[in-house]
């Protein structure tokens, strides 16, 4: 690879700010240059006139008047729901799973179907500019093989693992395995795919996670066995991923049903080794700095404190929470706990592949929180949540997520002209005389208005990814 100079309007969140300091870390370079070295790393990010002499003769890609942004990070998306967005079953989470999702995911038992789904899943990710993702996988090993192989072929970053289920409704039967198979298949996936592309987690694009669907889809024995398994592979950089406190519909909600089924005081306890009645310790914890829990809409303060203490992160999925009527994750209270909050589409619980649309939903739901809980998210916070916070949640902030020199160059090119509504808003929108506010208004308009056709180029580690 030779060095590349990309020109465009750059926005990114520089450095490694705490969530509350993110607005001060917003970097805005209207006449910007992003230089990628021959190893696919950021060599320079700054104003075009400041390009160091040594790079002046390098290959130049002029994207002006387009934008250069870090690639989006989707910290929660379901591979076996690739064709299940907008699935209608007339109910909230538990009914929707039983009526729509378990049957949709069961179709991946067919090898050819699973293979075509893997191709489509990667295509949708690339179109949305999602360069890194935590992927909730299929129960079927052949489908996971297809997903990892296709992800490697396309050059994307992925953490993912097969969805583990050991109990459930009749419609979930094809997805359920015995206790022994649950552990065997998960260990085999780790051995086969964890860092399989480079053989070293520090450089790999592919990583494996242990992924029980949620506590209601497994047993105490499964959680015990998974705790043992995780303990034995933590040092290898393996991840943990599942759902927590998503839906609390009175009478049939997931949260109360789980607490009742396990007899625990908090839902989080079931993942924290405390899955016996009364939240007594029964096994090892699954929490840690490479653990991401999706939703966290209805957390108690003790749960947020325990997540912060262990370095466990939240995948915030407001598009899905609206689609399934799950409620609104309290933005201020969740962030105040100190946990990292990153964005997730939760496709097909959400009906959008685009992280910017998740950020737009976040803005809308959090400004609508009641009274003093309501907040107008800063555009820099939105960008952070969809990029650097995702890298942090994936424990790879040292590798990607912004344009700091030395990081691996994951970025996208946005051409507003491909989406007229975006182009015209950027050109004609009211902008403040105050340069800082004008900058924030431009970033806000950009994030709210991005649609897939505007994302014209996608790069991971400085390599351009083909859309087809
Ligand atoms: N909880 C358990 N399984 C699922 C799922 O597939 N989607 C969502 N949104 N929540 C879940
Ligand atoms: Zn989900």
Short mmCIF file of C-alpha atoms and ligand atoms in Angstrom, two decimals:
data_model
loop_
_atom_site.label_atom_id
_atom_site.label_comp_id
_atom_site.label_asym_id
_atom_site.label_seq_id
_atom_site.Cartn_x
_atom_site.Cartn_y
_atom_site.Cartn_z
CA UNK A 1 0.00 0.00 0.00
CA UNK A 2 1.34 3.47 -0.85
CA UNK A 3 0.57 6.52 1.26
CA UNK A 4 -2.64 8.33 0.42
CA UNK A 5 -3.73 11.94 0.89
CA UNK A 6 -7.50 12.42 1.23
CA UNK A 7 -8.94 15.93 1.03
CA UNK A 8 -12.28 16.96 2.49
CA UNK A 9 -14.07 18.55 5.42
CA UNK A 10 -12.97 16.57 8.48
CA UNK A 11 -14.91 16.04 11.70
CA UNK A 12 -13.74 13.71 14.47
CA UNK A 13 -13.45 13.50 18.25
CA UNK A 14 -9.76 13.89 19.00
CA UNK A 15 -7.84 12.29 21.84
CA UNK A 16 -9.50 10.13 24.46
CA UNK A 17 -11.97 12.42 26.24
CA UNK A 18 -14.29 11.46 29.09
CA UNK A 19 -17.90 11.58 27.91
CA UNK A 20 -18.55 14.92 29.64
CA UNK A 21 -15.56 16.55 27.89
CA UNK A 22 -16.48 15.45 24.38
CA UNK A 23 -17.70 18.87 23.07
CA UNK A 24 -14.23 20.29 23.76
CA UNK A 25 -12.61 17.45 21.82
CA UNK A 26 -14.51 18.07 18.59
CA UNK A 27 -12.04 18.60 15.74
CA UNK A 28 -13.40 20.48 12.71
CA UNK A 29 -11.12 20.99 9.73
CA UNK A 30 -13.10 22.47 6.81
CA UNK A 31 -10.19 22.43 4.34
CA UNK A 32 -8.79 19.21 5.71
CA UNK A 33 -6.25 16.60 4.70
CA UNK A 34 -6.11 13.07 6.07
CA UNK A 35 -2.91 11.23 5.25
CA UNK A 36 -2.69 7.47 5.50
CA UNK A 37 0.74 5.84 5.60
CA UNK A 38 1.76 2.71 3.74
CA UNK A 39 0.71 0.55 6.71
CA UNK A 40 -2.84 1.92 6.72
CA UNK A 41 -2.34 4.22 9.71
CA UNK A 42 -3.11 7.90 10.17
CA UNK A 43 0.07 9.84 9.45
CA UNK A 44 -1.43 13.34 9.48
CA UNK A 45 -4.79 14.96 10.12
CA UNK A 46 -4.99 18.70 9.67
CA UNK A 47 -5.38 21.63 7.34
CA UNK A 48 -4.46 21.10 3.69
CA UNK A 49 -1.98 23.96 3.72
CA UNK A 50 -0.09 22.23 6.57
CA UNK A 51 0.56 18.96 4.75
CA UNK A 52 4.16 18.02 5.56
CA UNK A 53 6.51 18.30 2.59
CA UNK A 54 7.29 14.58 2.59
CA UNK A 55 3.64 13.84 1.63
CA UNK A 56 3.15 16.49 -1.04
CA UNK A 57 3.90 14.14 -3.90
CA UNK A 58 1.73 11.26 -2.63
CA UNK A 59 -1.41 10.05 -4.31
CA UNK A 60 -4.20 12.59 -3.72
CA UNK A 61 -7.89 11.75 -3.47
CA UNK A 62 -9.87 14.96 -3.61
CA UNK A 63 -13.29 14.44 -2.03
CA UNK A 64 -14.13 18.14 -1.68
CA UNK A 65 -16.80 19.38 -1.03
CA UNK A 66 -17.35 16.03 0.70
CA UNK A 67 -16.71 15.13 4.33
CA UNK A 68 -14.29 12.68 5.95
CA UNK A 69 -15.57 11.03 9.13
CA UNK A 70 -14.34 8.11 11.23
CA UNK A 71 -16.13 4.87 10.27
CA UNK A 72 -19.24 4.21 12.31
CA UNK A 73 -19.22 1.59 15.06
CA UNK A 74 -22.39 -0.45 15.58
CA UNK A 75 -22.12 -2.10 19.00
CA UNK A 76 -25.25 -4.22 18.64
CA UNK A 77 -26.62 -5.71 15.42
CA UNK A 78 -28.20 -9.12 14.71
CA UNK A 79 -26.84 -11.10 11.76
CA UNK A 80 -29.70 -13.66 11.77
CA UNK A 81 -32.20 -10.81 11.53
CA UNK A 82 -30.76 -9.48 8.25
CA UNK A 83 -34.12 -10.01 6.55
CA UNK A 84 -36.27 -9.35 9.63
CA UNK A 85 -36.28 -5.55 9.89
CA UNK A 86 -39.82 -4.22 10.17
CA UNK A 87 -41.12 -7.67 11.17
CA UNK A 88 -44.71 -7.27 12.31
CA UNK A 89 -46.24 -9.48 14.96
CA UNK A 90 -48.43 -7.04 16.80
CA UNK A 91 -46.52 -7.08 20.05
CA UNK A 92 -43.52 -5.96 22.05
CA UNK A 93 -40.25 -7.80 22.71
CA UNK A 94 -41.26 -11.24 23.99
CA UNK A 95 -44.19 -11.67 21.57
CA UNK A 96 -42.12 -10.33 18.66
CA UNK A 97 -39.32 -12.81 19.43
CA UNK A 98 -41.70 -15.75 19.54
CA UNK A 99 -43.85 -14.83 16.55
CA UNK A 100 -41.35 -13.18 14.19
CA UNK A 101 -37.76 -13.58 15.18
CA UNK A 102 -37.30 -17.20 16.22
CA UNK A 103 -38.89 -18.38 12.93
CA UNK A 104 -36.79 -15.88 10.91
CA UNK A 105 -33.57 -16.99 12.61
CA UNK A 106 -34.46 -20.67 12.14
CA UNK A 107 -34.21 -20.22 8.36
CA UNK A 108 -30.43 -19.94 8.76
CA UNK A 109 -30.41 -23.73 9.27
CA UNK A 110 -30.26 -23.85 5.48
CA UNK A 111 -26.65 -23.53 4.36
CA UNK A 112 -27.23 -21.59 1.14
CA UNK A 113 -29.69 -19.23 2.80
CA UNK A 114 -27.20 -18.49 5.57
CA UNK A 115 -24.48 -17.83 3.03
CA UNK A 116 -26.58 -15.34 1.08
CA UNK A 117 -27.57 -13.68 4.35
CA UNK A 118 -23.90 -13.24 5.27
CA UNK A 119 -23.26 -11.51 1.93
CA UNK A 120 -26.28 -9.25 2.35
CA UNK A 121 -25.38 -8.45 5.96
CA UNK A 122 -21.89 -7.29 4.96
CA UNK A 123 -23.29 -5.28 2.05
CA UNK A 124 -25.73 -3.45 4.34
CA UNK A 125 -22.92 -2.72 6.82
CA UNK A 126 -20.68 -1.29 4.13
CA UNK A 127 -23.48 0.80 2.64
CA UNK A 128 -24.08 2.26 6.10
CA UNK A 129 -20.39 3.03 6.66
CA UNK A 130 -20.20 0.67 9.64
CA UNK A 131 -16.53 -0.23 9.71
CA UNK A 132 -16.63 -2.03 13.08
CA UNK A 133 -19.44 -3.95 14.74
CA UNK A 134 -20.36 -6.19 17.63
CA UNK A 135 -22.48 -8.77 15.86
CA UNK A 136 -25.03 -10.93 17.60
CA UNK A 137 -24.70 -14.17 15.67
CA UNK A 138 -26.71 -17.11 14.46
CA UNK A 139 -27.17 -20.28 16.46
CA UNK A 140 -25.87 -22.32 13.50
CA UNK A 141 -22.11 -22.85 13.18
CA UNK A 142 -22.25 -23.00 9.36
CA UNK A 143 -23.95 -19.58 9.35
CA UNK A 144 -21.25 -18.18 11.64
CA UNK A 145 -18.56 -19.65 9.41
CA UNK A 146 -20.21 -17.90 6.45
CA UNK A 147 -20.36 -14.61 8.36
CA UNK A 148 -16.73 -14.68 9.50
CA UNK A 149 -15.50 -15.76 6.07
CA UNK A 150 -17.47 -13.07 4.26
CA UNK A 151 -16.44 -10.40 6.78
CA UNK A 152 -12.81 -11.34 6.23
CA UNK A 153 -13.25 -11.37 2.45
CA UNK A 154 -14.78 -7.87 2.50
CA UNK A 155 -12.12 -6.53 4.90
CA UNK A 156 -14.46 -5.41 7.70
CA UNK A 157 -13.90 -5.38 11.44
CA UNK A 158 -16.13 -7.59 13.50
CA UNK A 159 -16.54 -8.95 16.98
CA UNK A 160 -19.22 -11.63 17.02
CA UNK A 161 -20.39 -14.94 18.33
CA UNK A 162 -23.11 -17.53 17.91
CA UNK A 163 -26.36 -16.82 19.75
CA UNK A 164 -26.62 -19.32 22.59
CA UNK A 165 -30.00 -20.72 23.64
CA UNK A 166 -30.60 -23.73 25.86
CA UNK A 167 -34.27 -23.21 26.70
CA UNK A 168 -37.32 -21.44 25.27
CA UNK A 169 -40.62 -21.48 23.45
CA UNK A 170 -41.54 -24.09 20.80
CA UNK A 171 -40.87 -21.60 17.98
CA UNK A 172 -37.26 -21.31 19.22
CA UNK A 173 -36.70 -25.10 19.11
CA UNK A 174 -34.37 -25.09 16.06
CA UNK A 175 -32.14 -22.55 17.83
CA UNK A 176 -31.88 -24.45 21.12
CA UNK A 177 -29.02 -26.85 21.88
CA UNK A 178 -28.17 -29.11 24.78
CA UNK A 179 -26.06 -27.68 27.58
CA UNK A 180 -23.00 -29.58 26.38
CA UNK A 181 -23.38 -28.45 22.78
CA UNK A 182 -23.83 -24.84 23.86
CA UNK A 183 -20.37 -24.87 25.42
CA UNK A 184 -18.73 -27.09 22.81
CA UNK A 185 -19.95 -25.03 19.83
CA UNK A 186 -18.98 -21.76 21.51
CA UNK A 187 -15.46 -23.02 22.34
CA UNK A 188 -15.06 -24.32 18.81
CA UNK A 189 -16.04 -20.94 17.39
CA UNK A 190 -13.45 -19.21 19.60
CA UNK A 191 -10.72 -21.62 18.51
CA UNK A 192 -11.66 -21.35 14.86
CA UNK A 193 -12.28 -17.61 14.42
CA UNK A 194 -10.82 -15.54 17.25
CA UNK A 195 -8.05 -13.48 15.60
CA UNK A 196 -8.14 -15.97 12.73
CA UNK A 197 -7.13 -13.35 10.16
CA UNK A 198 -3.76 -12.38 11.65
CA UNK A 199 -3.24 -14.84 14.50
CA UNK A 200 -2.78 -11.92 16.92
CA UNK A 201 -5.62 -10.08 18.72
CA UNK A 202 -3.59 -6.88 18.70
CA UNK A 203 -3.76 -6.71 14.90
CA UNK A 204 -6.83 -8.82 14.07
CA UNK A 205 -10.00 -7.58 12.41
CA UNK A 206 -11.94 -10.67 13.54
CA UNK A 207 -12.73 -11.37 17.19
CA UNK A 208 -15.13 -13.75 18.92
CA UNK A 209 -17.66 -13.05 21.66
CA UNK A 210 -19.59 -15.35 23.97
CA UNK A 211 -23.23 -14.45 23.28
CA UNK A 212 -26.10 -15.93 25.30
CA UNK A 213 -29.31 -14.50 23.78
CA UNK A 214 -30.53 -13.25 27.17
CA UNK A 215 -31.10 -14.81 30.56
CA UNK A 216 -34.56 -16.09 29.63
CA UNK A 217 -33.09 -18.12 26.73
CA UNK A 218 -30.57 -19.98 28.90
CA UNK A 219 -30.50 -21.82 32.23
CA UNK A 220 -28.54 -21.36 35.43
CA UNK A 221 -26.39 -24.24 34.31
CA UNK A 222 -25.61 -22.49 31.02
CA UNK A 223 -24.66 -19.28 32.83
CA UNK A 224 -22.44 -21.28 35.17
CA UNK A 225 -20.74 -23.07 32.27
CA UNK A 226 -20.32 -19.84 30.30
CA UNK A 227 -18.73 -18.21 33.35
CA UNK A 228 -16.17 -21.02 33.47
CA UNK A 229 -15.58 -20.81 29.74
CA UNK A 230 -15.20 -17.03 29.79
CA UNK A 231 -12.79 -17.24 32.68
CA UNK A 232 -10.63 -19.58 30.65
CA UNK A 233 -10.54 -17.35 27.53
CA UNK A 234 -10.60 -13.79 28.94
CA UNK A 235 -6.85 -13.52 28.64
CA UNK A 236 -7.11 -14.24 24.93
CA UNK A 237 -9.19 -11.07 24.44
CA UNK A 238 -12.53 -12.81 23.93
CA UNK A 239 -15.68 -10.67 24.37
CA UNK A 240 -19.04 -11.10 26.09
CA UNK A 241 -22.27 -9.74 24.64
CA UNK A 242 -25.97 -10.02 25.44
CA UNK A 243 -29.16 -8.02 26.22
CA UNK A 244 -30.03 -6.39 29.55
CA UNK A 245 -33.09 -4.57 30.92
CA UNK A 246 -34.66 -3.92 27.54
CA UNK A 247 -38.42 -4.17 27.90
CA UNK A 248 -40.57 -3.77 30.98
CA UNK A 249 -44.10 -4.00 29.68
CA UNK A 250 -46.35 -4.51 32.73
CA UNK A 251 -47.22 -8.17 33.15
CA UNK A 252 -45.31 -9.54 30.14
CA UNK A 253 -42.08 -7.57 30.24
CA UNK A 254 -38.65 -9.14 29.94
CA UNK A 255 -37.23 -7.44 33.04
CA UNK A 256 -39.80 -8.64 35.60
CA UNK A 257 -40.09 -12.05 33.92
CA UNK A 258 -36.32 -12.52 34.24
CA UNK A 259 -36.13 -11.37 37.85
CA UNK A 260 -39.02 -13.65 38.72
CA UNK A 261 -37.63 -16.66 36.81
CA UNK A 262 -34.23 -16.41 38.52
CA UNK A 263 -35.44 -14.99 41.87
CA UNK A 264 -32.77 -12.28 41.68
CA UNK A 265 -32.86 -8.69 42.89
CA UNK A 266 -31.32 -7.30 39.71
CA UNK A 267 -31.32 -8.61 36.15
CA UNK A 268 -27.59 -7.82 35.92
CA UNK A 269 -26.90 -10.34 38.69
CA UNK A 270 -27.71 -13.17 36.27
CA UNK A 271 -24.66 -12.18 34.18
CA UNK A 272 -22.53 -11.42 37.21
CA UNK A 273 -22.32 -14.96 38.59
CA UNK A 274 -25.18 -14.26 41.03
CA UNK A 275 -27.87 -16.26 39.24
CA UNK A 276 -29.09 -18.30 42.23
CA UNK A 277 -32.26 -17.36 44.19
CA UNK A 278 -31.76 -14.24 46.29
CA UNK A 279 -28.90 -13.29 43.94
CA UNK A 280 -26.61 -15.76 45.67
CA UNK A 281 -23.32 -16.45 43.93
CA UNK A 282 -23.48 -19.57 41.73
CA UNK A 283 -20.62 -19.03 39.31
CA UNK A 284 -18.18 -16.65 37.70
CA UNK A 285 -18.98 -13.18 36.35
CA UNK A 286 -19.32 -12.45 32.65
CA UNK A 287 -18.77 -8.71 33.08
CA UNK A 288 -15.62 -6.78 32.18
CA UNK A 289 -14.02 -4.28 29.83
CA UNK A 290 -14.79 -6.45 26.81
CA UNK A 291 -18.45 -6.95 27.79
CA UNK A 292 -21.21 -5.01 26.05
CA UNK A 293 -24.84 -5.12 27.19
CA UNK A 294 -27.51 -3.98 24.76
CA UNK A 295 -30.32 -1.60 25.78
CA UNK A 296 -30.05 -1.03 29.56
CA UNK A 297 -33.30 0.97 29.42
CA UNK A 298 -34.55 -0.02 32.87
CA UNK A 299 -31.39 -0.32 34.99
CA UNK A 300 -31.32 0.23 38.73
CA UNK A 301 -28.54 2.48 40.02
CA UNK A 302 -26.75 -0.52 41.53
CA UNK A 303 -26.64 -2.18 38.13
CA UNK A 304 -25.12 0.89 36.46
CA UNK A 305 -22.61 1.21 39.29
CA UNK A 306 -21.58 -2.43 38.91
CA UNK A 307 -21.23 -2.04 35.15
CA UNK A 308 -19.05 1.04 35.63
CA UNK A 309 -16.96 -0.77 38.24
CA UNK A 310 -16.30 -3.71 35.92
CA UNK A 311 -15.79 -1.61 32.74
CA UNK A 312 -18.87 -3.13 31.10
CA UNK A 313 -20.38 -0.92 28.37
CA UNK A 314 -23.88 -0.12 27.09
CA UNK A 315 -25.01 -0.51 23.48
CA UNK A 316 -27.68 2.17 23.23
CA UNK A 317 -30.32 1.31 20.62
CA UNK A 318 -33.04 4.00 20.56
CA UNK A 319 -34.39 3.09 17.10
CA UNK A 320 -35.11 -0.42 18.34
CA UNK A 321 -36.50 0.85 21.63
CA UNK A 322 -39.03 2.88 19.70
CA UNK A 323 -39.84 0.03 17.31
CA UNK A 324 -40.47 -2.45 20.13
CA UNK A 325 -42.01 0.02 22.58
CA UNK A 326 -39.23 -0.63 25.09
CA UNK A 327 -39.00 2.91 26.50
CA UNK A 328 -36.13 5.40 26.71
CA UNK A 329 -32.77 4.78 28.31
CA UNK A 330 -32.28 7.67 30.77
CA UNK A 331 -29.42 9.55 29.14
CA UNK A 332 -28.20 11.74 31.98
CA UNK A 333 -28.48 9.09 34.69
CA UNK A 334 -26.78 6.43 32.60
CA UNK A 335 -23.86 8.65 31.66
CA UNK A 336 -23.55 9.98 35.21
CA UNK A 337 -22.84 6.42 36.36
CA UNK A 338 -19.60 6.48 34.37
CA UNK A 339 -20.41 3.63 31.97
CA UNK A 340 -19.41 3.97 28.33
CA UNK A 341 -22.50 4.40 26.14
CA UNK A 342 -22.06 3.57 22.45
CA UNK A 343 -24.59 3.28 19.63
CA UNK A 344 -26.28 0.14 18.30
CA UNK A 345 -28.78 -0.35 15.51
CA UNK A 346 -30.10 -3.64 16.95
CA UNK A 347 -31.20 -4.45 13.40
CA UNK A 348 -33.85 -6.09 13.03
CA UNK A 349 -35.18 -4.95 16.45
CA UNK A 350 -34.38 -1.58 14.92
CA UNK A 351 -35.40 -0.88 11.33
CA UNK A 352 -32.32 1.18 10.39
CA UNK A 353 -28.81 0.02 9.43
CA UNK A 354 -27.40 3.55 9.67
CA UNK A 355 -25.70 4.59 12.90
CA UNK A 356 -26.43 8.27 12.08
CA UNK A 357 -30.13 7.41 12.16
CA UNK A 358 -29.56 5.85 15.61
CA UNK A 359 -27.91 9.11 16.68
CA UNK A 360 -30.83 11.08 15.26
CA UNK A 361 -33.25 8.90 17.26
CA UNK A 362 -31.11 9.41 20.35
CA UNK A 363 -31.34 13.17 19.93
CA UNK A 364 -35.13 13.01 19.57
CA UNK A 365 -35.86 10.66 22.46
CA UNK A 366 -33.50 12.35 24.93
CA UNK A 367 -34.77 15.86 24.27
CA UNK A 368 -38.21 14.38 24.98
CA UNK A 369 -37.34 12.90 28.37
CA UNK A 370 -39.53 14.49 31.05
CA UNK A 371 -38.60 17.67 32.90
CA UNK A 372 -35.05 18.01 34.08
CA UNK A 373 -34.15 14.61 32.58
CA UNK A 374 -34.53 15.99 29.06
CA UNK A 375 -31.32 16.94 27.28
CA UNK A 376 -30.37 18.41 23.92
CA UNK A 377 -27.43 16.23 22.91
CA UNK A 378 -24.43 18.14 21.63
CA UNK A 379 -23.60 17.17 18.03
CA UNK A 380 -20.11 16.23 19.21
CA UNK A 381 -21.68 13.81 21.70
CA UNK A 382 -23.67 12.30 18.86
CA UNK A 383 -20.54 11.82 16.73
CA UNK A 384 -18.65 10.43 19.74
CA UNK A 385 -21.41 7.93 20.55
CA UNK A 386 -21.37 6.60 16.99
CA UNK A 387 -17.58 6.40 16.59
CA UNK A 388 -15.01 6.72 19.39
CA UNK A 389 -17.33 5.50 22.16
CA UNK A 390 -17.94 2.37 20.06
CA UNK A 391 -14.21 1.76 19.76
CA UNK A 392 -13.94 2.28 23.53
CA UNK A 393 -16.79 -0.14 24.23
CA UNK A 394 -15.00 -2.69 22.04
CA UNK A 395 -11.82 -2.06 24.04
CA UNK A 396 -10.02 -1.02 20.86
CA UNK A 397 -9.92 2.75 21.33
CA UNK A 398 -6.13 2.53 20.96
CA UNK A 399 -6.61 1.19 17.41
CA UNK A 400 -9.45 3.15 15.73
CA UNK A 401 -12.42 5.47 16.31
CA UNK A 402 -10.85 8.84 15.42
CA UNK A 403 -8.05 10.40 13.38
CA UNK A 404 -5.32 10.62 15.99
CA UNK A 405 -1.91 10.02 14.41
CA UNK A 406 -0.89 6.37 14.57
CA UNK A 407 -4.40 4.92 14.61
CA UNK A 408 -5.62 2.46 12.01
CA UNK A 409 -7.38 4.43 9.28
CA UNK A 410 -11.06 3.48 9.41
CA UNK A 411 -12.97 6.27 7.69
CA UNK A 412 -15.77 7.11 5.32
CA UNK A 413 -16.34 9.69 2.62
CA UNK A 414 -19.69 11.50 2.68
CA UNK A 415 -20.81 13.28 -0.47
CA UNK A 416 -23.83 15.43 0.36
CA UNK A 417 -24.64 15.92 -3.32
CA UNK A 418 -25.83 12.29 -3.45
CA UNK A 419 -28.70 13.16 -1.09
CA UNK A 420 -30.32 16.43 -2.22
CA UNK A 421 -32.07 17.05 1.09
CA UNK A 422 -28.72 16.84 2.87
CA UNK A 423 -26.93 18.95 0.29
CA UNK A 424 -29.50 21.72 0.43
CA UNK A 425 -29.72 21.74 4.21
CA UNK A 426 -25.96 22.11 4.44
CA UNK A 427 -25.93 24.84 1.81
CA UNK A 428 -28.97 26.85 2.90
CA UNK A 429 -29.42 26.16 6.62
CA UNK A 430 -29.22 29.04 9.08
CA UNK A 431 -25.79 29.25 10.69
CA UNK A 432 -24.85 31.28 13.74
CA UNK A 433 -22.41 34.18 13.64
CA UNK A 434 -20.66 32.44 16.50
CA UNK A 435 -18.16 30.13 14.74
CA UNK A 436 -18.38 27.40 17.41
CA UNK A 437 -22.16 27.24 17.18
CA UNK A 438 -22.03 27.41 13.37
CA UNK A 439 -19.64 24.44 13.42
CA UNK A 440 -21.99 22.48 15.71
CA UNK A 441 -24.96 23.32 13.48
CA UNK A 442 -23.13 22.00 10.43
CA UNK A 443 -22.16 18.75 12.17
CA UNK A 444 -25.72 18.33 13.43
CA UNK A 445 -27.19 18.86 9.95
CA UNK A 446 -24.69 16.37 8.55
CA UNK A 447 -25.41 13.63 11.10
CA UNK A 448 -29.18 14.09 10.91
CA UNK A 449 -29.20 14.13 7.11
CA UNK A 450 -26.83 11.32 6.12
CA UNK A 451 -28.55 8.54 4.21
CA UNK A 452 -26.85 5.51 2.61
CA UNK A 453 -26.36 7.03 -0.88
CA UNK A 454 -24.27 9.84 0.63
CA UNK A 455 -21.70 7.34 1.93
CA UNK A 456 -19.62 6.89 -1.19
CA UNK A 457 -16.38 5.34 0.08
CA UNK A 458 -15.55 3.16 3.07
CA UNK A 459 -12.02 2.38 4.32
CA UNK A 460 -10.75 -0.03 6.99
CA UNK A 461 -7.04 0.10 7.90
CA UNK A 462 -6.60 2.43 4.92
CA UNK A 463 -7.93 -0.16 2.46
CA UNK A 464 -10.94 0.83 0.41
CA UNK A 465 -13.78 -1.67 0.72
CA UNK A 466 -15.76 -2.59 -2.35
CA UNK A 467 -19.47 -2.17 -1.88
CA UNK A 468 -20.37 -5.17 -4.04
N1 LIG B 1 -33.69 -10.04 23.60
C1 LIG B 1 -33.47 -11.34 23.34
N2 LIG B 1 -33.34 -11.56 22.03
C2 LIG B 1 -33.48 -10.36 21.44
C3 LIG B 1 -33.44 -9.93 20.08
O1 LIG B 1 -33.25 -10.70 19.15
N3 LIG B 1 -33.60 -8.60 19.86
C4 LIG B 1 -33.81 -7.72 20.87
N4 LIG B 1 -33.96 -6.43 20.58
N5 LIG B 1 -33.87 -8.10 22.15
C5 LIG B 1 -33.69 -9.40 22.42
ZN1 LIG B 2 -30.75 -7.04 20.15
#
